CSV table of C-alpha atoms in Angstrom, one decimal:
chain,number,residue,atom,x,y,z
A,1,MET,CA,0.0,-0.1,-0.1
A,2,LYS,CA,2.8,2.4,0.7
A,3,THR,CA,4.5,1.5,-2.5
A,4,ILE,CA,1.4,2.5,-4.2
A,5,ILE,CA,1.0,5.8,-2.6
A,6,LYS,CA,4.6,6.7,-3.1
A,7,TYR,CA,4.1,5.9,-7.0
A,8,GLN,CA,1.1,8.2,-6.8
A,9,LYS,CA,3.2,11.1,-5.0
A,10,ASN,CA,5.8,10.7,-7.7
A,11,ALA,CA,3.3,10.8,-10.4
A,12,ILE,CA,1.9,14.0,-9.0
A,13,ILE,CA,5.2,15.7,-8.6
A,14,LEU,CA,6.1,14.6,-12.3
A,15,LEU,CA,2.8,15.9,-13.6
A,16,VAL,CA,3.3,19.3,-11.6
A,17,SER,CA,6.8,19.5,-13.0
A,18,VAL,CA,5.7,19.0,-16.6
A,19,PHE,CA,3.0,21.6,-15.9
A,20,ILE,CA,5.4,24.2,-14.6
A,21,LEU,CA,7.7,23.5,-17.6
A,22,PHE,CA,5.1,23.8,-20.1
A,23,THR,CA,3.9,27.1,-18.6
A,24,LEU,CA,7.3,28.5,-18.4
A,25,SER,CA,7.9,27.3,-22.0
A,26,THR,CA,4.6,29.1,-23.3
A,27,CYS,CA,5.6,32.2,-21.4
A,28,GLN,CA,9.1,32.4,-23.1
A,29,LYS,CA,7.4,31.8,-26.6
A,30,ASP,CA,4.9,34.5,-25.9
A,31,ASP,CA,7.7,36.8,-25.1
A,32,ASP,CA,9.7,36.0,-28.3
A,33,LYS,CA,6.4,36.7,-30.1
A,34,ASP,CA,5.9,40.1,-28.6
A,35,THR,CA,9.6,41.0,-29.5
A,36,GLU,CA,9.0,39.7,-33.1
A,37,VAL,CA,6.0,41.8,-33.3
A,38,GLU,CA,7.4,44.9,-31.9
A,39,SER,CA,10.4,44.5,-34.1
A,40,LYS,CA,8.0,44.3,-37.3
A,41,THR,CA,5.9,47.1,-36.1
A,42,ASN,CA,8.4,49.7,-35.2
A,43,VAL,CA,9.5,51.8,-38.2
A,44,THR,CA,12.9,53.1,-37.1
A,45,GLY,CA,15.2,52.3,-40.1
A,46,GLU,CA,16.3,53.3,-43.6
A,47,TRP,CA,13.6,52.5,-46.1
A,48,GLU,CA,12.9,52.1,-49.7
A,49,PHE,CA,9.5,53.4,-51.2
A,50,THR,CA,8.0,52.2,-54.4
A,51,LEU,CA,5.5,54.5,-55.7
A,52,THR,CA,2.7,53.5,-58.2
A,53,PRO,CA,0.2,55.6,-60.0
A,54,LEU,CA,-3.5,55.0,-58.8
A,55,VAL,CA,-5.0,57.9,-60.2
A,56,SER,CA,-2.9,60.1,-62.7
A,57,TYR,CA,-4.0,63.3,-64.0
A,58,ILE,CA,-3.5,63.6,-67.5
A,59,ASP,CA,-2.6,67.2,-68.9
A,60,THR,CA,-3.5,67.6,-72.6
A,61,THR,CA,-1.8,71.1,-73.0
A,62,GLN,CA,0.3,71.0,-76.0
A,63,TYR,CA,3.9,72.5,-76.0
A,64,HIS,CA,6.3,71.9,-78.6
A,65,GLY,CA,4.1,69.5,-80.5
A,66,ALA,CA,3.3,67.3,-77.5
A,67,THR,CA,1.5,66.8,-74.4
A,68,ALA,CA,2.5,65.2,-71.2
A,69,GLY,CA,0.0,62.5,-71.7
A,70,ASP,CA,2.1,61.4,-74.9
A,71,PHE,CA,4.9,60.0,-72.5
A,72,PRO,CA,4.7,56.9,-70.7
A,73,GLU,CA,4.6,56.8,-66.7
A,74,TYR,CA,5.7,54.0,-64.6
A,75,PRO,CA,6.4,53.1,-61.0
A,76,ALA,CA,9.6,54.7,-59.3
A,77,THR,CA,11.6,53.2,-56.3
A,78,ILE,CA,12.9,55.9,-54.0
A,79,SER,CA,15.6,54.9,-51.6
A,80,GLU,CA,17.3,56.7,-48.5
A,81,VAL,CA,14.1,57.3,-46.8
A,82,TYR,CA,15.0,57.7,-43.0
A,83,LEU,CA,12.2,57.3,-40.4
A,84,TYR,CA,12.8,57.3,-36.8
A,85,GLU,CA,9.8,56.2,-34.2
A,86,ASP,CA,10.1,57.4,-30.4
A,87,GLU,CA,8.6,55.9,-27.5
A,88,SER,CA,5.3,57.4,-28.1
A,89,GLN,CA,5.0,56.1,-31.6
A,90,ASN,CA,5.6,59.6,-32.9
A,91,ILE,CA,7.7,59.6,-36.3
A,92,ILE,CA,10.1,61.8,-37.7
A,93,GLY,CA,12.2,61.4,-40.8
A,94,GLU,CA,13.7,62.7,-43.9
A,95,ALA,CA,14.2,62.0,-47.6
A,96,PHE,CA,15.9,64.0,-50.4
A,97,GLY,CA,14.1,67.4,-50.5
A,98,TYR,CA,11.6,66.6,-47.8
A,99,LYS,CA,11.0,66.3,-44.1
A,100,ILE,CA,8.6,63.6,-42.7
A,101,ALA,CA,6.4,63.7,-39.5
A,102,GLY,CA,3.7,61.1,-38.7
A,103,ILE,CA,2.7,58.4,-36.0
A,104,ARG,CA,2.1,54.7,-35.8
A,105,ASN,CA,-1.1,53.3,-34.0
A,106,ASP,CA,-0.4,49.5,-33.8
A,107,TYR,CA,-0.1,48.4,-37.3
A,108,ASN,CA,-1.4,51.7,-38.9
A,109,VAL,CA,1.2,54.3,-40.0
A,110,HIS,CA,0.4,57.8,-41.1
A,111,LEU,CA,3.1,60.0,-42.7
A,112,ASN,CA,3.2,63.4,-44.0
A,113,LEU,CA,5.9,64.8,-46.2
A,114,TYR,CA,6.8,68.4,-46.1
A,115,VAL,CA,8.6,70.3,-49.0
A,116,TYR,CA,11.3,73.0,-48.6
A,117,PRO,CA,10.5,76.6,-49.4
A,118,GLU,CA,11.6,78.4,-52.3
A,119,GLY,CA,15.3,79.6,-52.1
A,120,PRO,CA,18.5,78.3,-51.0
A,121,TYR,CA,18.5,74.6,-49.6
A,122,ASP,CA,18.8,74.8,-45.8
A,123,GLU,CA,18.5,71.6,-44.0
A,124,THR,CA,18.3,73.2,-40.6
A,125,ILE,CA,14.8,74.7,-41.4
A,126,SER,CA,11.9,73.3,-39.2
A,127,ILE,CA,9.0,71.7,-40.5
A,128,ASP,CA,7.0,74.4,-39.0
A,129,SER,CA,8.4,76.7,-41.8
A,130,MET,CA,7.6,74.1,-44.5
A,131,SER,CA,4.5,73.3,-46.6
A,132,ILE,CA,2.9,69.7,-46.5
A,133,PHE,CA,3.1,68.0,-49.8
A,134,SER,CA,1.8,64.5,-49.6
A,135,SER,CA,0.4,62.1,-46.9
A,136,MET,CA,0.1,58.6,-46.9
A,137,GLU,CA,-2.0,56.0,-45.1
A,138,LEU,CA,0.0,52.8,-44.5
A,139,SER,CA,-0.3,49.5,-42.7
A,140,ILE,CA,2.3,47.0,-41.7
A,141,ASP,CA,2.1,43.5,-42.8
A,142,LYS,CA,3.1,40.3,-41.0
A,143,TYR,CA,6.6,40.7,-42.8
A,144,GLY,CA,7.2,44.2,-41.7
A,145,TYR,CA,6.5,46.0,-45.2
A,146,LEU,CA,4.5,49.0,-45.5
A,147,LYS,CA,1.5,49.1,-47.7
A,148,GLY,CA,-0.9,51.8,-48.5
A,149,SER,CA,-1.7,54.7,-50.5
A,150,GLY,CA,-1.0,58.5,-50.8
A,151,GLU,CA,-2.5,61.7,-51.9
A,152,TYR,CA,-1.2,65.2,-52.5
A,153,PHE,CA,-2.1,68.7,-51.3
A,154,GLU,CA,-2.5,72.1,-53.1
A,155,TYR,CA,1.0,73.1,-54.6
A,156,PRO,CA,0.8,76.5,-56.2
A,157,ILE,CA,3.4,75.6,-59.2
A,158,TYR,CA,1.3,72.2,-59.9
A,159,PRO,CA,-2.3,73.1,-59.4
A,160,ASN,CA,-3.7,69.8,-60.8
A,161,ILE,CA,-1.5,67.6,-58.5
A,162,ILE,CA,-4.5,67.1,-55.8
A,163,TYR,CA,-6.0,64.9,-58.7
A,164,ASN,CA,-3.1,62.4,-58.5
A,165,THR,CA,-3.1,59.6,-56.0
A,166,TYR,CA,-0.7,56.6,-55.7
A,167,THR,CA,-0.1,53.2,-53.8
A,168,ALA,CA,3.0,53.2,-51.8
A,169,GLN,CA,4.9,49.9,-50.8
A,170,ALA,CA,8.1,50.1,-48.6
A,171,ARG,CA,10.8,47.7,-47.2
A,172,LYS,CA,13.2,48.5,-44.5
A,173,ILE,CA,16.7,48.2,-45.9
A,174,ARG,CA,18.5,48.5,-42.6
A,175,ASP,CA,18.1,49.5,-38.9
A,176,ILE,CA,19.3,52.8,-37.4
A,177,THR,CA,19.9,52.9,-33.8
A,178,SER,CA,19.6,56.5,-32.1
A,179,SER,CA,17.9,58.9,-34.5
A,180,TYR,CA,17.1,59.4,-38.2
A,181,LYS,CA,20.1,59.9,-40.4
A,182,ASP,CA,19.4,63.5,-42.1
A,183,THR,CA,20.5,63.9,-45.7
A,184,LYS,CA,23.0,66.8,-45.3
A,185,GLY,CA,25.1,66.6,-48.3
A,186,TRP,CA,22.6,65.5,-50.7
A,187,THR,CA,23.4,68.5,-52.8
A,188,ASP,CA,26.8,67.8,-52.9
A,189,LYS,CA,26.0,64.2,-54.3
A,190,LEU,CA,23.8,66.1,-56.9
A,191,CYS,CA,26.6,68.5,-58.1
A,192,ASN,CA,29.1,65.8,-58.3
A,193,ILE,CA,26.8,63.9,-60.8
A,194,ILE,CA,25.7,66.6,-62.6
A,195,SER,CA,29.2,68.1,-63.0
A,196,LYS,CA,30.3,64.9,-64.7
A,197,PHE,CA,27.6,64.9,-67.2
A,198,ASP,CA,29.1,64.9,-70.7
A,199,SER,CA,26.2,66.5,-72.6
A,200,PHE,CA,26.9,66.8,-76.1
A,201,LEU,CA,25.5,70.3,-76.1
A,202,ILE,CA,28.1,71.5,-73.7
A,203,SER,CA,30.7,69.3,-75.4
A,204,THR,CA,30.0,70.7,-78.8
A,205,LEU,CA,29.7,74.5,-78.0
A,206,THR,CA,32.6,74.7,-75.3
A,207,ASP,CA,35.0,71.9,-76.1
A,208,ASN,CA,34.0,70.1,-72.9
A,209,ILE,CA,34.7,73.2,-70.7
A,210,PHE,CA,31.9,73.3,-68.1
A,211,ARG,CA,31.8,76.8,-66.9
A,212,PRO,CA,29.2,77.0,-63.9
A,213,MET,CA,27.4,80.3,-63.4
A,214,TYR,CA,28.2,80.0,-59.4
A,215,GLY,CA,29.4,77.4,-57.1
A,216,CYS,CA,27.5,74.2,-56.3
A,217,TYR,CA,24.5,74.8,-54.2
A,218,GLY,CA,20.8,73.9,-54.3
A,219,HIS,CA,18.3,76.7,-54.8
A,220,LYS,CA,14.6,75.4,-54.7
A,221,ASP,CA,12.5,76.9,-57.3
A,222,GLY,CA,9.1,75.4,-58.1
A,223,GLY,CA,9.2,71.6,-58.6
A,224,GLY,CA,13.0,71.4,-58.3
A,225,TYR,CA,16.5,72.9,-57.8
A,226,TYR,CA,19.0,75.0,-59.5
A,227,VAL,CA,22.4,73.4,-59.0
A,228,PHE,CA,24.8,76.1,-60.2
A,229,GLY,CA,22.9,79.2,-59.6
A,230,HIS,CA,19.9,80.8,-61.3
A,231,GLU,CA,21.3,84.1,-62.8
A,232,GLY,CA,23.5,84.3,-66.1
A,233,PRO,CA,26.2,84.9,-66.6
A,234,GLY,CA,26.9,84.4,-63.0
A,235,ASN,CA,30.3,85.6,-61.5
A,236,ARG,CA,32.1,84.4,-64.7
A,237,LEU,CA,32.8,86.0,-68.1
A,238,PRO,CA,29.4,86.9,-69.9
A,239,ILE,CA,30.0,83.9,-72.5
A,240,TYR,CA,29.2,80.4,-72.2
A,241,THR,CA,28.4,79.9,-68.4
A,242,ALA,CA,25.9,77.1,-67.5
A,243,THR,CA,23.5,75.9,-64.7
A,244,VAL,CA,21.4,72.9,-64.4
A,245,TYR,CA,17.7,72.6,-63.2
A,246,PHE,CA,17.0,69.3,-61.4
A,247,PRO,CA,13.2,68.4,-61.4
A,248,MET,CA,12.5,66.6,-58.1
A,249,GLU,CA,9.2,65.7,-56.7
A,250,TRP,CA,7.8,62.8,-54.4
A,251,SER,CA,6.3,61.1,-57.2
A,252,TRP,CA,6.1,58.0,-59.5
A,253,CYS,CA,8.1,58.4,-62.9
A,254,LYS,CA,5.8,60.8,-64.7
A,255,VAL,CA,6.1,63.6,-67.2
A,256,ARG,CA,4.7,67.2,-66.5
A,257,ASP,CA,5.3,70.6,-67.9
A,258,TYR,CA,7.3,73.0,-66.2
A,259,SER,CA,7.0,76.7,-66.6
A,260,PHE,CA,10.3,78.8,-66.9
A,261,SER,CA,10.8,82.3,-67.1
A,262,PHE,CA,14.0,84.3,-68.6
A,263,ASN,CA,14.1,87.9,-67.4
A,264,LEU,CA,16.4,90.7,-68.7
A,265,GLY,CA,18.4,92.1,-65.9
A,266,SER,CA,20.9,95.1,-65.6
A,267,GLU,CA,23.9,95.6,-67.9
A,268,VAL,CA,26.9,93.4,-67.2
A,269,HIS,CA,29.5,94.6,-69.8
A,270,SER,CA,29.6,97.2,-72.5
A,271,VAL,CA,29.8,96.1,-76.2
A,272,THR,CA,33.4,97.0,-76.3
A,273,LYS,CA,34.3,95.0,-73.2
A,274,LEU,CA,32.3,92.2,-74.3
A,275,LYS,CA,34.4,92.0,-77.8
A,276,GLU,CA,37.3,92.1,-75.6
A,277,GLU,CA,36.2,89.3,-73.5
A,278,ILE,CA,35.2,87.2,-76.3
A,279,GLN,CA,38.9,87.5,-78.1
A,280,LYS,CA,40.2,86.4,-74.8
A,281,VAL,CA,38.5,83.0,-74.8
A,282,ASP,CA,37.9,82.4,-78.4
A,283,HIS,CA,41.0,80.5,-78.6
A,284,ALA,CA,39.7,77.8,-76.3
A,285,LEU,CA,35.8,77.9,-77.2
A,286,ASP,CA,36.0,78.7,-80.9
A,287,VAL,CA,33.2,81.1,-80.6
A,288,PHE,CA,32.8,82.4,-84.1
A,289,HIS,CA,33.1,79.0,-85.9
A,290,LYS,CA,30.7,77.2,-83.5
A,291,TRP,CA,27.9,79.9,-84.2
A,292,GLY,CA,28.4,79.4,-88.0
A,293,PHE,CA,30.4,82.5,-88.8
A,294,ASN,CA,33.4,82.4,-91.1
A,295,ASP,CA,35.6,84.5,-89.0
A,296,GLU,CA,35.8,87.3,-86.1
A,297,SER,CA,35.0,90.2,-88.3
A,298,GLU,CA,31.5,88.5,-89.7
A,299,PHE,CA,30.8,87.7,-86.1
A,300,PHE,CA,31.2,91.1,-84.8
A,301,ASP,CA,29.8,92.9,-87.7
A,302,HIS,CA,26.3,91.1,-87.2
A,303,MET,CA,26.6,91.4,-83.4
A,304,ASP,CA,27.0,95.3,-83.7
A,305,ASP,CA,24.0,95.4,-86.1
A,306,PHE,CA,22.0,93.5,-83.7
A,307,ILE,CA,22.7,95.7,-80.7
A,308,GLN,CA,22.0,98.6,-82.9
A,309,ASN,CA,18.5,97.4,-83.8
A,310,PHE,CA,17.5,95.6,-80.5
A,311,GLY,CA,19.5,97.2,-77.8
A,312,GLY,CA,21.1,95.4,-75.0
A,313,PHE,CA,20.9,91.6,-75.1
A,314,ALA,CA,21.4,88.3,-73.6
A,315,ILE,CA,21.1,84.9,-75.4
A,316,SER,CA,20.5,81.8,-73.7
A,317,ILE,CA,20.2,78.0,-74.6
A,318,LEU,CA,17.8,75.7,-72.6
A,319,TYR,CA,18.3,71.8,-73.4
A,320,ASP,CA,15.6,69.4,-72.3
A,321,THR,CA,17.2,66.0,-71.8
A,322,HIS,CA,13.8,64.4,-71.8
A,323,THR,CA,12.6,65.7,-75.2
A,324,ASP,CA,16.0,66.3,-76.8
A,325,HIS,CA,14.8,69.9,-77.9
A,326,ILE,CA,16.5,73.1,-77.5
A,327,GLY,CA,15.0,76.4,-76.6
A,328,LEU,CA,16.9,79.6,-77.9
A,329,PHE,CA,16.1,82.5,-75.6
A,330,VAL,CA,16.9,86.0,-77.0
A,331,ASN,CA,16.3,88.6,-74.2
A,332,HIS,CA,16.7,92.3,-75.4
A,333,GLU,CA,15.7,95.8,-74.6
A,334,SER,CA,13.6,96.5,-77.5
A,335,LYS,CA,9.7,95.9,-78.5
A,336,LYS,CA,10.6,94.4,-82.0
A,337,SER,CA,8.8,91.3,-82.9
A,338,LYS,CA,10.0,87.8,-82.7
A,339,GLN,CA,9.9,87.5,-86.6
A,340,GLN,CA,12.4,90.4,-86.6
A,341,ILE,CA,14.6,88.7,-84.2
A,342,GLU,CA,14.5,85.3,-86.0
A,343,SER,CA,15.3,86.9,-89.4
A,344,HIS,CA,18.4,88.5,-88.2
A,345,PRO,CA,21.5,86.7,-89.5
A,346,PHE,CA,23.0,87.0,-85.8
A,347,ILE,CA,20.2,84.7,-84.5
A,348,SER,CA,19.3,82.9,-87.7
A,349,THR,CA,22.9,81.6,-88.4
A,350,LEU,CA,23.1,80.3,-84.8
A,351,MET,CA,19.6,78.7,-85.1
A,352,HIS,CA,20.8,76.6,-88.1
A,353,GLU,CA,24.0,75.4,-86.2
A,354,LEU,CA,21.9,74.5,-83.2
A,355,ASP,CA,19.3,72.6,-85.4
A,356,LYS,CA,22.0,70.0,-86.3
A,357,LEU,CA,22.5,69.2,-82.6
A,358,CYS,CA,18.8,68.0,-81.4
A,359,GLY,CA,15.3,67.1,-82.3
A,360,GLY,CA,14.1,70.5,-82.7
A,361,VAL,CA,15.0,74.2,-81.8
A,362,TYR,CA,12.4,76.7,-80.3
A,363,LEU,CA,13.0,80.3,-80.3
A,364,ASP,CA,11.4,82.8,-77.7
A,365,THR,CA,12.1,86.6,-77.6
A,366,GLY,CA,11.5,89.6,-75.4
A,367,LYS,CA,12.6,91.5,-72.5
A,368,ASP,CA,10.9,88.9,-70.2
A,369,ILE,CA,10.1,85.5,-71.6
A,370,ASN,CA,8.0,82.7,-70.4
A,371,SER,CA,8.2,79.1,-71.7
A,372,HIS,CA,6.9,75.6,-70.9
A,373,TRP,CA,8.8,72.3,-71.2
A,374,HIS,CA,8.0,68.7,-70.6
A,375,VAL,CA,10.1,67.2,-68.0
A,376,ARG,CA,10.1,63.8,-66.3
A,377,ARG,CA,10.5,64.0,-62.7
A,378,SER,CA,10.5,61.8,-59.4
A,379,ASP,CA,12.5,61.9,-56.3
A,380,PHE,CA,16.2,62.0,-56.2
A,381,LEU,CA,18.0,60.2,-59.1
A,382,VAL,CA,15.5,57.9,-60.1
A,383,CYS,CA,14.0,58.9,-63.6
A,384,ASN,CA,14.6,62.7,-63.5
A,385,SER,CA,15.3,64.5,-66.7
A,386,GLN,CA,17.6,67.6,-66.2
A,387,ILE,CA,17.3,71.1,-67.8
A,388,TYR,CA,20.5,72.5,-69.1
A,389,ILE,CA,20.8,76.3,-69.3
A,390,ILE,CA,23.8,78.0,-71.0
A,391,TYR,CA,24.1,81.6,-71.0
A,392,LEU,CA,25.8,82.0,-74.5
A,393,ILE,CA,26.6,85.7,-74.7
A,394,GLY,CA,25.3,89.1,-73.7
A,395,THR,CA,25.6,92.3,-72.4
A,396,HIS,CA,23.0,92.0,-69.8
A,397,LYS,CA,22.0,89.7,-66.9
A,398,VAL,CA,19.3,87.2,-67.1
A,399,SER,CA,17.5,85.5,-64.1
A,400,TYR,CA,16.3,82.3,-64.7
A,401,ASN,CA,13.1,81.0,-62.6
C-alpha cells in the first residue's frame, strides 16, 4: 500500500513539474512573439519606397508638339528614406528634398511629407516653416512591409497635383539605432553627378569646358532645384556659362510641364568690353565657328548690327534632356517682334547650327520670356530628366526662374 502511495506522489510531482515547465515554455514563446511583433511594427530604419500611380491626372496642354500624356509613366523606387519612431510612436524622418512627420498606431502608420520653401536649400529649417506636400496612410503587414496609398495637397506651381493619387509599398533596408540620419550633403551628391555629365550640347559648344555660373548649391525653385545658380552669366565672363535645373518631386515616374521664365536684368558689360572678353576666350571656345560664322569680323559685324536694332541683349540656350529639344531665348531691350529677331543673321545663323544638334529648336524673344517644357520627374536620381541652361553671350544679366 505504501508503495502505491509512493508511486502516486511521484506521478503527481512529475505532472506538476511538466505543467510548470510547459507554462514557462509557453511564457517564453509569448515573449519571443511579442519581441518579434515589436520588431516588425517599429518603423525606425532606412526605407525604400515604391510609388505606383493609382489615379493620374493627364494634362492635355500641348507644348512643342506634344502633351504630357504622350509620354509613358511607370513606378518609381525611392531609396534613402529615413524614419525614426520614438517611445510614444511619433515618427520623424527625412528624404531627399523633404522632411517627414507622422505617427504609428499599432499596425497603422500615417506619414506627412513637407517640402522645402523656395530659395537656397537649408537643411536646418523646421517643419513648421515648410508646406505639407503629400500624406500616406499605410499598414504594416506580417512581414514588416509598409503598404498603403498616398495623396497630394494644393501646390501653387502644380495646381492639378491634388487629382493624383498613388499606392505606396516600402521595405526596410536596414535598422538605425539612435535617431534618423539626416540627408545633409545631398546637394553635394547632386553637384558631383551633374558636373560629370558629358552633355553633347556643352561638349559641342564649349569643347568640354564646363563653366558653372556659380558654385555648387541647391536653390529651390518650383518643382526642383537649380544646381549652379539661377542668374546668367553669374560670376564668370559673359559667355558660355552654365547651370542645371534638376526636377525633383515625391512621385512616380511621370512627365509634366514645367514653366520657366527668363528675365532681362541690368547691364554686365559694354559692347566694347564684351568683344574684348570674347577675343580672350575664342582660342579655347572657338566661338565664331561654332556659331556658324566664317571669322571674327563677320561675327562682330552682325553682333553690332543686332545691338543697334534691338539694344542690350542676352542669349541663352535651354536643353531638355527628356525631349531632346533646344530652346533659344533672346532677351532684348527693344519691343520688336519675334519675326524680326528670327530673321536677323546673328540669330538665324545660330539657329541653323543648333538645329544640327537636337530634335528641334524653339525660339522665344522679349525682355521677359515665359516658356513651358515637358520634364520627367521623381525623387532624387530615379528617372529625372534635367534641364541644362547655357548663357551663351550678352551685355546684360538674365535671371532664370
